[in-house]
């Protein structure tokens, strides 16, 4: 294309619509380029316009462009936007997700890793089944070392670009009797026999092929093919994705990565923020263009977000600004407890609704799923329609449904549906054939499923192993039922979940969502404290679920986690639970130290910048967690907010009347000491009969007979007997058996 025609294209309307840094990012076509795109700065516009510019200037044909996204939705949006600007669909280019593009390549070169082009891609269930088979061959206990966890470890290694020969025994550790490397090796060998691969293999195999000396011509061919490489959300890439991209970019060197180091919030699933931080070192003569003009939020919101994220050391640095007015200041509200917080948010939402703000422009963004329950119940009481994004509503979650099923059978043994749900959860070896026989006997004798289990556990209908299992389950339910009048119903729920092995099942699960499920179970038990007895609680749940099922309103408040909110925007955003230990989460701080703190701070930045017009942060002085009241202090992120951009309101007398550490100190609080106090017990309920309990982060008091103690519901009493973590206590209303985690010692 001639110089004159390039000048014509440079004056095209699609370029005139860009601001100066955006246009620089679009027109810098040669060499490595990092577009550091802050929240709401037009990242997608830059990506699509760059693609249009490459095609319009004749710099590349569609087949010479490799454009990589993280989701199919993002790829389709990019495809549609380019088509709208050009006036027709573009065919023949390499646009898609990492896995889709790697699979397309691998189909062409599968023989170099022992596969054929029609290989099968296994899903997660297939992976776990294969791992289980291999573990059984090795006589490895699949109950002690769940195959799901073993498969997850193998996937993590693959996401780091490691084949079996790259793993040292030190890396593998003692898991699965120290035979993880052997299982990984056997797994890959078996995959070849099956002519199959899993999702992580798609990239790993292509990296292997690209690195083989005998396959140098294959990599060289892709170097000639792809004149330009574009990558979206570069801050979310893992090691394998990074290696694959680097190998492909060795050709022309024309790689453009768009991302925001301040929005790298997926470290828990393998994302490496270091990939974007190292860009200038990894790619010689790289250029960095910063997009800092925000088109989404008001000035005060951006000022607050920028001040918080500036405390991170691991960042390249940029400052968001807006040409619009400053808008309302970020509101920071201090409240007494979680119930008051939910009440405040509900009332504010009703106020916004009266002012004409649509409910679908209002979001409540929480750090963890367990925080949702109080807001859901408050919305139901107020009749405020809402939707939970990224998962089911609190009482519809699998772990909550399972827990409720245990409670329902305990309270009402004739509840056949509840018993069928959990009779083999956790796994007890009770299969479909056994369940069918139990139902057949129940129908023939006109009795409940539970009574059928009682009857057949004492006959020769089943083998000895099944009879023993059924008898043990019956004994458990009878024992729990006898405790209904002897133990507080919330504590009994904790006992049931632990003694059934249900909590141990999730404690042994190493999947990313297991910790959230455990937190939800803790929140369920905490919620029960508010009710007089088990019957009242179960009746409340039944009414809540009935209410939810009838709600089909499309104008709804959005309730979701901060992780799920990335990329979204709302007029009004509520950010509750900003207390140290909740946000930043204690688990992130304990496990990952400063690295974890910086990722939590990036999450705070993401949360604040979801708001267009109003951002409302709240924290409470007291929160019921894991069945006990915990004193909270405002998150350190609240301290980092600039006074010029926020307005602080607190309940009278809260923290001595202020919300910053200097106020706490003047009233006897010390911020650092307060954070040490706010370290909730990381064990679930402390009554697990199996599995490995997580160690508590705070020392629990030891109890002895004769100790004077206090219980939230029963008042003061005297310990008369100690059995592990179960205490027999004489209260004014009579003797009760309670868990030590629900008791405070009276000094």
XYZ file of C-alpha atoms in Angstrom:
747
model
C 0.000 0.000 0.000
C 1.313 3.457 -0.894
C 2.259 6.139 1.588
C -0.568 8.307 0.287
C -3.199 5.636 0.878
C -1.859 5.115 4.423
C -2.293 8.846 5.050
C -5.899 8.514 3.877
C -6.552 5.699 6.338
C -4.852 7.598 9.141
C -7.533 10.252 8.742
C -10.363 7.709 8.841
C -13.389 8.422 11.081
C -12.706 5.347 13.198
C -9.396 6.924 14.255
C -10.879 10.369 14.842
C -13.185 8.876 17.501
C -10.175 7.915 19.661
C -8.395 10.005 22.279
C -4.644 10.576 21.886
C -3.332 7.540 23.856
C -5.979 5.274 22.313
C -4.962 6.384 18.838
C -1.287 5.865 19.678
C -2.109 2.294 20.767
C -3.974 1.634 17.513
C -1.349 3.132 15.190
C 1.731 1.614 16.859
C 1.742 -1.515 14.719
C 5.391 -2.546 14.656
C 7.237 -4.108 17.577
C 6.074 -5.218 21.036
C 3.381 -3.026 22.577
C 1.789 -3.153 26.013
C -1.459 -1.213 26.286
C -1.931 -0.598 29.995
C -5.676 -0.023 30.027
C -7.213 1.183 33.276
C -10.798 0.372 34.241
C -13.327 2.019 31.918
C -10.717 3.507 29.562
C -11.955 1.946 26.308
C -9.862 -1.232 26.124
C -12.259 -3.100 23.829
C -12.533 -0.114 21.504
C -8.740 -0.039 21.153
C -8.513 -3.760 20.422
C -11.225 -3.788 17.785
C -10.071 -0.539 16.168
C -6.528 -1.917 15.976
C -7.847 -4.975 14.133
C -9.810 -2.747 11.752
C -6.737 -0.578 11.197
C -4.541 -3.582 10.340
C -7.058 -4.700 7.736
C -7.822 -1.249 6.334
C -4.180 -0.310 5.912
C -3.414 -3.600 4.199
C -0.773 -4.424 6.821
C -2.170 -7.936 7.135
C -4.785 -10.272 5.745
C -7.206 -11.759 8.296
C -5.327 -15.088 8.214
C -2.134 -13.265 9.253
C -3.601 -11.990 12.537
C -3.689 -14.013 15.752
C -6.153 -12.444 18.216
C -6.455 -14.166 21.590
C -9.212 -13.673 24.173
C -10.106 -15.369 27.455
C -13.759 -16.126 26.744
C -15.831 -17.095 23.734
C -18.125 -14.167 24.561
C -15.229 -11.695 24.260
C -14.142 -13.269 20.964
C -17.661 -13.002 19.542
C -17.979 -9.387 20.683
C -14.686 -8.528 19.008
C -15.762 -10.309 15.823
C -19.083 -8.416 15.726
C -17.534 -5.007 16.437
C -14.988 -5.408 13.639
C -17.746 -6.521 11.256
C -19.841 -3.466 12.163
C -16.945 -1.106 11.445
C -15.888 -2.788 8.201
C -19.402 -3.492 6.988
C -19.013 -7.248 6.591
C -17.985 -10.365 8.516
C -14.268 -11.131 8.400
C -13.392 -14.707 7.458
C -10.233 -16.738 7.817
C -8.581 -15.108 10.775
C -7.311 -16.714 13.953
C -9.583 -15.177 16.575
C -10.598 -17.092 19.692
C -9.703 -18.249 23.171
C -6.329 -19.686 24.142
C -7.733 -23.210 24.237
C -9.692 -22.926 20.990
C -6.671 -21.634 19.057
C -4.301 -24.170 20.613
C -6.723 -26.986 19.751
C -6.849 -25.757 16.152
C -3.057 -25.924 15.997
C -2.823 -29.293 17.730
C -5.243 -30.913 15.267
C -2.628 -30.129 12.596
C 0.387 -31.454 14.490
C -0.974 -34.075 16.882
C 1.326 -36.850 15.634
C 4.328 -35.064 17.167
C 2.975 -35.767 20.674
C 1.710 -39.281 19.983
C -1.878 -38.390 19.038
C -3.897 -38.364 15.830
C -5.785 -35.357 14.520
C -9.174 -36.675 15.669
C -8.162 -36.784 19.339
C -10.843 -36.439 22.023
C -10.832 -33.601 24.541
C -11.752 -34.954 27.970
C -13.898 -32.962 30.372
C -13.221 -32.659 34.101
C -15.321 -35.725 35.021
C -13.436 -37.893 32.523
C -10.129 -36.671 33.956
C -11.118 -37.609 37.493
C -12.334 -41.058 36.417
C -9.061 -41.751 34.627
C -7.006 -40.568 37.602
C -9.044 -42.791 39.906
C -8.346 -45.833 37.710
C -4.625 -45.131 37.778
C -4.633 -44.644 41.541
C -6.412 -47.953 42.052
C -3.764 -49.698 39.949
C -1.156 -48.204 42.291
C -3.206 -49.251 45.370
C -3.459 -45.629 46.519
C -6.326 -44.944 48.922
C -8.790 -42.791 46.918
C -10.632 -41.777 50.090
C -7.518 -40.418 51.736
C -6.266 -38.898 48.478
C -9.377 -37.902 46.448
C -8.849 -38.337 42.672
C -10.394 -34.910 42.112
C -7.560 -33.345 44.105
C -4.905 -35.382 42.288
C -6.353 -34.293 38.918
C -6.294 -30.658 40.110
C -2.593 -30.912 41.009
C -1.800 -32.349 37.578
C -3.725 -29.508 35.929
C -1.819 -26.917 37.965
C 1.475 -28.396 36.805
C 0.288 -28.271 33.206
C -0.846 -24.659 33.608
C 2.726 -23.900 34.630
C 3.998 -25.535 31.438
C 5.478 -28.576 33.190
C 5.555 -32.098 31.734
C 6.232 -35.058 34.089
C 10.004 -34.889 33.567
C 9.966 -31.262 34.800
C 8.558 -32.202 38.211
C 10.984 -32.879 41.046
C 10.085 -34.982 44.054
C 10.373 -31.816 46.138
C 7.663 -30.263 43.941
C 5.474 -33.341 44.267
C 5.806 -33.717 48.037
C 4.145 -36.543 49.950
C 0.708 -36.265 48.374
C -0.755 -39.583 47.155
C 1.907 -41.466 49.096
C 4.606 -39.490 47.293
C 3.638 -40.985 43.918
C 2.258 -37.904 42.163
C 4.989 -37.944 39.499
C 4.264 -41.596 38.736
C 0.533 -40.894 38.450
C 1.151 -37.862 36.202
C 3.443 -39.946 33.967
C 0.939 -42.809 33.770
C -1.876 -40.324 33.130
C -0.104 -38.830 30.102
C 0.781 -42.297 28.773
C -2.815 -43.412 29.129
C -4.016 -40.288 27.317
C -1.891 -41.266 24.325
C -3.424 -44.748 24.291
C -6.900 -43.182 24.429
C -5.940 -40.628 21.749
C -7.168 -37.945 24.105
C -6.049 -34.815 25.918
C -7.496 -32.515 28.537
C -7.876 -28.730 28.228
C -4.508 -27.995 29.809
C -2.843 -30.373 27.330
C -3.910 -28.233 24.385
C -1.394 -25.533 25.266
C 1.143 -27.848 26.903
C 1.382 -30.079 23.805
C 1.852 -27.102 21.512
C 4.619 -25.730 23.744
C 6.265 -29.161 23.625
C 6.028 -29.250 19.818
C 7.366 -25.715 19.427
C 10.382 -26.576 21.605
C 11.311 -29.810 19.819
C 14.352 -29.312 17.575
C 12.864 -31.673 14.984
C 9.726 -29.475 14.857
C 11.548 -26.194 14.242
C 9.885 -25.886 10.852
C 6.434 -25.934 12.471
C 7.207 -22.957 14.697
C 8.902 -21.204 11.770
C 5.742 -21.684 9.713
C 3.644 -19.932 12.385
C 6.231 -17.168 12.566
C 5.748 -16.588 8.821
C 1.975 -16.942 9.092
C 1.280 -14.489 11.929
C 2.432 -10.961 11.189
C 0.545 -9.541 14.172
C -0.509 -10.967 17.532
C -3.087 -9.314 19.794
C -3.844 -10.503 23.327
C -6.705 -9.389 25.555
C -6.660 -9.462 29.404
C -2.930 -10.180 29.465
C -2.810 -9.751 33.258
C -4.849 -12.969 33.606
C -2.486 -15.262 31.672
C -0.936 -18.269 33.387
C 2.589 -19.580 32.756
C 1.630 -21.969 29.932
C -0.286 -19.251 28.073
C 2.641 -16.898 28.526
C 5.151 -19.455 27.166
C 2.933 -20.232 24.157
C 2.626 -16.537 23.305
C 6.348 -15.839 23.723
C 7.262 -18.677 21.368
C 4.842 -17.421 18.707
C 5.986 -13.792 19.106
C 9.600 -14.684 18.342
C 8.785 -14.310 14.644
C 7.935 -10.730 13.727
C 7.937 -9.468 17.303
C 4.698 -7.614 16.566
C 2.784 -8.554 19.694
C 0.278 -6.213 21.299
C -0.918 -7.147 24.786
C -3.779 -5.264 26.376
C -4.375 -5.524 30.106
C -4.420 -3.898 33.513
C -2.005 -5.012 36.209
C -4.297 -3.344 38.754
C -7.104 -5.756 37.820
C -5.158 -9.018 38.141
C -7.416 -10.790 40.654
C -7.272 -14.448 39.624
C -4.037 -15.621 41.220
C -5.983 -18.398 42.966
C -6.644 -20.039 39.609
C -3.130 -19.710 38.190
C -2.978 -16.183 36.760
C 0.485 -14.635 37.054
C 0.484 -10.857 37.431
C 4.265 -11.065 36.850
C 3.603 -11.752 33.162
C 2.383 -8.208 32.578
C 4.850 -6.648 35.022
C 7.787 -8.242 33.111
C 6.577 -7.267 29.648
C 9.277 -4.679 29.012
C 11.991 -7.120 30.093
C 10.552 -10.036 28.112
C 10.163 -8.152 24.836
C 13.104 -6.053 23.727
C 12.355 -2.431 22.741
C 8.785 -2.776 23.994
C 6.611 0.303 24.087
C 4.027 0.965 26.821
C 0.935 3.094 26.196
C -1.181 3.988 29.212
C -4.924 4.500 28.843
C -5.884 6.626 31.845
C -8.923 8.639 30.750
C -11.921 6.883 32.259
C -15.307 7.109 30.539
C -17.282 5.274 33.213
C -16.945 6.754 36.686
C -17.075 10.170 38.327
C -13.954 11.943 39.537
C -14.375 11.147 43.234
C -14.796 7.433 42.534
C -11.628 7.411 40.429
C -9.709 9.406 43.035
C -10.677 6.885 45.716
C -9.761 3.864 43.600
C -6.438 5.370 42.531
C -5.462 6.208 46.115
C -6.106 2.648 47.293
C -4.259 0.897 44.464
C -1.280 3.274 44.779
C -0.345 1.353 47.948
C 0.590 -1.701 45.865
C 4.285 -2.062 45.104
C 3.867 -4.646 42.324
C 2.385 -2.424 39.623
C 3.504 -0.452 36.586
C 1.623 2.649 37.645
C -1.086 4.838 36.133
C -3.646 7.314 37.419
C -7.216 7.311 36.188
C -8.949 10.606 35.487
C -12.235 11.746 34.019
C -13.347 14.768 32.049
C -16.759 14.581 33.743
C -17.581 16.291 37.032
C -16.423 15.035 40.422
C -19.858 13.676 41.321
C -20.855 12.460 44.774
C -18.122 11.451 47.166
C -17.612 7.788 48.005
C -19.748 7.109 51.073
C -18.134 5.077 53.878
C -20.689 3.908 56.429
C -19.805 2.372 59.792
C -22.546 0.225 61.350
C -23.029 -1.851 64.471
C -23.441 -5.325 62.976
C -24.251 -7.387 59.887
C -27.993 -7.079 60.390
C -27.747 -3.294 60.551
C -25.600 -3.356 57.416
C -28.188 -5.373 55.484
C -30.941 -3.061 56.752
C -28.963 0.021 55.668
C -28.291 -1.357 52.173
C -31.945 -2.347 51.741
C -33.204 1.092 52.776
C -30.699 2.856 50.530
C -31.759 0.733 47.563
C -35.408 1.639 48.173
C -34.378 5.304 48.343
C -32.526 5.095 45.024
C -35.496 3.299 43.496
C -37.822 6.150 44.575
C -35.410 8.587 42.902
C -35.813 6.741 39.604
C -32.688 4.543 39.587
C -33.591 1.201 37.955
C -32.863 -1.817 40.159
C -30.803 -3.368 37.371
C -28.388 -0.447 37.734
C -27.727 -1.273 41.403
C -25.252 -3.928 42.572
C -24.136 -5.322 45.924
C -20.619 -6.734 45.600
C -19.315 -8.942 48.414
C -15.897 -10.470 49.037
C -17.239 -13.973 49.715
C -20.443 -15.841 48.990
C -21.309 -16.417 52.654
C -21.960 -12.658 53.021
C -24.933 -12.859 50.670
C -27.398 -14.516 53.038
C -28.234 -11.471 55.180
C -28.777 -9.318 52.096
C -30.944 -11.949 50.418
C -33.171 -12.266 53.466
C -33.448 -8.504 53.813
C -34.396 -8.108 50.142
C -37.054 -10.790 50.539
C -38.496 -9.015 53.603
C -38.619 -5.712 51.718
C -39.936 -7.260 48.516
C -36.897 -6.018 46.552
C -36.348 -8.253 43.483
C -32.757 -9.463 43.171
C -30.616 -11.913 41.241
C -27.421 -13.688 42.212
C -24.822 -13.692 39.423
C -22.145 -16.371 39.196
C -23.999 -18.928 41.250
C -27.326 -19.873 42.832
C -28.943 -17.935 45.641
C -27.684 -18.759 49.110
C -30.316 -21.295 50.102
C -30.219 -22.901 46.651
C -26.499 -23.744 46.787
C -25.633 -27.425 46.783
C -23.878 -27.407 50.152
C -26.761 -25.521 51.785
C -29.367 -27.857 50.261
C -27.350 -30.846 51.501
C -27.012 -29.388 54.998
C -30.712 -28.572 55.141
C -31.514 -32.144 54.072
C -29.593 -33.473 57.093
C -31.499 -31.088 59.370
C -34.854 -31.998 57.804
C -34.319 -35.741 58.310
C -33.211 -35.133 61.886
C -36.338 -33.086 62.604
C -38.697 -35.197 60.492
C -37.529 -38.734 59.604
C -40.433 -39.223 57.180
C -38.912 -36.638 54.792
C -38.065 -39.121 52.028
C -36.756 -36.574 49.517
C -34.303 -35.089 51.990
C -32.988 -38.517 53.016
C -32.547 -39.651 49.419
C -30.525 -36.503 48.717
C -27.882 -37.166 51.385
C -27.993 -40.918 51.996
C -24.786 -41.254 49.976
C -23.354 -37.772 50.546
C -20.564 -37.988 51.487
C -19.881 -41.273 49.686
C -20.895 -44.274 51.806
C -21.072 -46.963 49.153
C -24.871 -46.751 48.960
C -25.640 -47.015 45.256
C -28.792 -46.821 43.121
C -29.524 -50.548 43.493
C -29.606 -50.214 47.295
C -31.839 -47.136 47.113
C -34.255 -48.929 44.759
C -34.557 -51.851 47.200
C -35.195 -49.459 50.078
C -37.959 -47.725 48.116
C -39.487 -51.030 47.030
C -39.718 -52.172 50.664
C -41.140 -48.795 51.712
C -43.903 -49.007 49.096
C -44.725 -52.631 49.884
C -44.936 -51.973 53.633
C -46.478 -48.483 53.241
C -43.751 -46.934 55.389
C -41.286 -44.074 54.951
C -37.939 -44.382 53.203
C -36.258 -43.823 56.578
C -38.214 -46.623 58.271
C -37.357 -48.882 55.331
C -33.680 -48.117 55.995
C -34.189 -48.992 59.666
C -35.909 -52.290 58.785
C -33.513 -53.505 56.100
C -30.398 -52.573 58.076
C -31.389 -55.422 60.416
C -32.161 -58.117 57.824
C -30.206 -60.270 55.375
C -31.575 -58.278 52.416
C -28.185 -56.599 52.018
C -24.606 -57.730 52.486
C -22.807 -57.120 55.777
C -21.020 -53.974 54.526
C -24.226 -52.194 53.431
C -26.035 -53.285 56.605
C -23.228 -51.816 58.723
C -23.319 -48.554 56.773
C -27.105 -48.207 57.038
C -27.077 -49.085 60.743
C -24.421 -46.450 61.446
C -26.444 -43.813 59.596
C -29.606 -44.753 61.527
C -27.720 -44.527 64.833
C -26.423 -41.101 63.893
C -29.877 -39.763 63.070
C -31.369 -41.238 66.255
C -28.577 -39.671 68.303
C -28.966 -36.281 66.656
C -32.743 -36.437 67.097
C -32.288 -37.084 70.817
C -30.165 -33.919 71.067
C -32.925 -31.666 69.700
C -34.127 -30.928 73.234
C -30.707 -31.062 74.890
C -28.582 -28.828 72.660
C -29.082 -25.456 71.023
C -30.267 -26.111 67.468
C -27.426 -24.114 65.853
C -24.827 -26.095 67.766
C -26.623 -29.315 66.908
C -26.425 -28.356 63.214
C -22.669 -27.975 63.621
C -22.475 -31.421 65.254
C -24.565 -33.017 62.504
C -22.475 -31.571 59.693
C -19.225 -32.620 61.332
C -20.233 -36.075 62.606
C -21.836 -36.980 59.282
C -18.490 -36.384 57.567
C -20.033 -33.685 55.378
C -17.691 -30.899 56.444
C -14.703 -33.257 56.280
C -15.680 -33.991 52.652
C -15.337 -30.301 51.730
C -12.231 -29.820 53.882
C -10.555 -32.601 51.867
C -11.687 -31.066 48.572
C -8.922 -28.977 46.985
C -11.052 -27.319 44.303
C -11.123 -23.490 44.276
C -14.759 -23.322 45.424
C -14.390 -25.676 48.415
C -13.362 -22.903 50.801
C -16.395 -20.859 49.797
C -18.679 -23.827 50.435
C -17.228 -24.231 53.928
C -17.779 -20.531 54.603
C -21.394 -20.875 53.452
C -21.927 -23.763 55.893
C -20.551 -21.606 58.705
C -22.932 -18.824 57.686
C -25.869 -21.254 57.669
C -25.148 -22.300 61.257
C -24.717 -18.648 62.217
C -28.105 -17.806 60.667
C -29.826 -20.404 62.830
C -28.907 -18.465 65.996
C -31.686 -16.007 65.197
C -34.462 -18.612 65.472
C -36.120 -20.130 68.522
C -35.687 -23.730 67.433
C -34.934 -26.032 64.491
C -38.579 -26.226 63.445
C -38.892 -22.443 63.204
C -35.711 -22.228 61.151
C -36.758 -24.933 58.674
C -40.168 -23.319 58.278
C -38.459 -19.996 57.527
C -36.285 -21.640 54.867
C -39.299 -23.264 53.205
C -40.999 -19.867 52.951
C -37.832 -18.209 51.635
C -37.423 -20.805 48.891
C -41.086 -20.549 47.898
C -40.726 -16.768 47.694
C -37.617 -17.019 45.502
C -39.111 -19.480 43.042
C -41.965 -17.099 42.237
C -39.718 -14.132 41.457
C -39.375 -13.579 37.699
C -38.924 -9.795 37.744
C -36.381 -8.635 35.173
C -35.639 -5.346 36.980
C -33.551 -6.736 39.816
C -30.722 -5.730 42.095
C -27.532 -7.640 41.258
C -25.862 -9.524 44.104
C -22.489 -11.088 43.345
C -18.888 -11.507 44.449
C -16.186 -9.011 43.588
C -14.376 -11.644 41.505
C -17.466 -12.109 39.344
C -17.985 -8.376 38.833
C -14.851 -7.691 36.776
C -15.821 -6.142 33.443
C -19.275 -5.044 34.635
C -20.535 -1.581 35.553
C -23.524 -0.152 37.440
C -24.786 3.297 38.377
C -24.790 2.444 42.083
C -22.488 -0.072 43.784
C -22.614 -1.175 47.433
C -19.411 -2.666 48.854
C -20.237 -4.227 52.256
C -18.018 -6.119 54.672
C -14.924 -3.923 54.490
C -13.392 -5.193 57.731
C -9.945 -6.688 58.143
C -10.314 -10.450 58.103
C -13.321 -10.285 55.790
C -11.790 -7.951 53.216
C -8.888 -8.357 52.885
C -9.684 -11.972 53.662
C -7.719 -13.517 56.478
C -7.064 -16.612 54.386
C -5.359 -14.608 51.632
C -3.176 -12.836 54.187
C -2.260 -16.035 56.054
C -1.464 -18.110 52.970
C 0.102 -15.544 50.647
C 1.364 -12.693 52.821
C 2.021 -9.457 50.955
C 1.314 -11.094 47.580
C -2.143 -11.985 48.861
C -2.662 -8.500 50.297
C -1.803 -6.859 46.971
C -4.251 -9.085 45.098
C -6.944 -8.240 47.671
C -6.177 -4.545 47.132
C -6.580 -5.018 43.374
C -9.958 -6.563 44.157
C -10.873 -3.414 46.117
C -9.849 -1.327 43.098
C -12.044 -3.453 40.833
C -14.979 -3.074 43.228
C -14.787 0.713 43.498
C -14.419 1.187 39.725
C -17.559 -0.838 38.932
C -19.574 2.247 39.927
C -20.493 4.979 37.477
C -22.135 7.461 39.861
C -22.267 6.216 43.456
C -19.944 3.922 45.413
C -21.011 3.074 48.974
C -18.646 1.163 51.271
C -19.742 -0.252 54.631
C -18.078 -1.949 57.579
C -19.396 -3.161 60.927
C -18.039 -3.199 64.472
C -19.507 -6.632 65.244
C -20.177 -9.537 62.929
C -21.445 -12.989 63.757
C -18.975 -15.401 62.205
C -18.883 -19.160 62.698
C -21.485 -18.927 65.463
C -19.733 -16.293 67.575
C -19.699 -12.526 67.638
C -16.411 -11.101 66.399
C -15.202 -7.537 66.959
C -14.243 -6.030 63.632
C -12.242 -3.011 62.633
C -12.506 -1.171 59.323
C -10.451 -2.642 56.523
C -7.000 -1.215 55.978
C -8.358 -0.296 52.533
C -10.759 2.134 54.250
C -7.740 3.817 55.833
C -6.194 4.202 52.363
C -9.140 6.147 50.943
C -8.339 9.857 50.452
C -10.238 12.260 52.696
C -10.893 14.562 49.740
C -12.916 11.890 47.925
C -14.925 10.274 50.734
C -17.562 11.155 53.274
C -17.573 9.078 56.450
C -20.684 8.369 58.498
C -20.728 6.143 61.571
C -23.271 5.121 64.155
C -22.943 7.220 67.344
C -20.208 5.814 69.574
C -18.875 3.394 66.969
C -15.073 3.069 67.329
C -15.215 6.084 69.599
C -16.879 8.166 66.884
C -14.477 7.879 63.943
C -13.591 5.482 61.172
C -9.841 5.960 60.816
C -7.012 4.455 62.797
C -6.134 7.738 64.505
C -9.666 7.818 65.931
C -9.375 4.253 67.125
C -6.053 5.025 68.797
C -7.437 8.088 70.568
C -10.266 5.993 72.013
C -8.076 3.157 73.135
C -8.116 1.120 69.917
C -4.923 0.249 68.145
C -5.257 -0.637 64.468
C -2.567 -3.322 64.453
C -3.809 -4.925 67.675
C -7.339 -4.785 66.345
C -6.303 -6.716 63.247
C -4.675 -9.381 65.378
C -7.905 -9.720 67.326
C -9.926 -10.120 64.156
C -8.650 -13.528 63.118
C -11.668 -15.835 62.969
C -11.197 -19.518 63.701
C -10.366 -21.216 60.415
C -11.702 -24.600 61.485
C -15.291 -25.209 60.508
C -16.963 -26.353 63.709
C -14.178 -28.338 65.358
C -16.231 -31.529 65.613
C -15.136 -33.387 62.501
C -15.011 -37.146 62.914
C -12.943 -37.562 59.783
C -10.677 -35.633 57.435
C -8.179 -32.976 58.398
C -9.418 -29.915 60.227
C -7.778 -26.635 59.423
C -5.779 -25.253 62.301
C -7.331 -22.294 64.097
C -5.615 -18.962 63.722
C -6.520 -17.886 67.244
C -5.872 -19.874 70.405
C -9.062 -21.413 71.825
C -9.388 -21.469 75.613
C -9.099 -24.862 77.292
C -12.055 -25.755 79.502
C -12.130 -27.798 82.689
C -14.878 -29.025 84.997
C -15.828 -26.216 87.338
C -15.161 -23.371 84.861
C -17.748 -20.594 84.792
C -18.721 -19.888 81.195
C -21.191 -17.873 79.153
C -23.383 -18.895 76.197
C -25.186 -16.354 73.987
C -28.569 -18.048 74.438
C -28.363 -19.891 77.770
C -26.431 -17.293 79.794
C -23.887 -18.214 82.468
C -23.274 -21.769 83.582
C -20.751 -24.124 85.147
C -18.864 -26.816 83.226
C -19.611 -30.228 84.764
C -17.918 -32.478 82.204
C -15.514 -32.089 79.251
C -15.413 -34.570 76.352
C -13.070 -33.257 73.668
C -14.711 -30.107 72.340
C -18.137 -31.025 73.773
C -18.983 -29.562 77.152
C -21.748 -30.565 79.568
C -22.779 -27.350 81.306
C -25.237 -26.710 84.126
C -27.255 -23.607 83.227
C -30.118 -22.086 85.186
C -32.518 -23.771 82.812
C -30.895 -27.181 83.201
C -27.914 -29.109 81.863
C -27.003 -28.722 78.192
C -24.316 -30.201 75.968
C -22.667 -27.518 73.831
C -19.601 -27.093 71.645
C -16.624 -25.242 73.073
C -16.528 -22.978 70.008
C -19.872 -21.472 71.130
C -18.704 -20.777 74.684
C -16.740 -17.937 76.290
C -14.939 -18.423 79.610
C -15.908 -15.977 82.334
C -12.701 -14.743 83.940
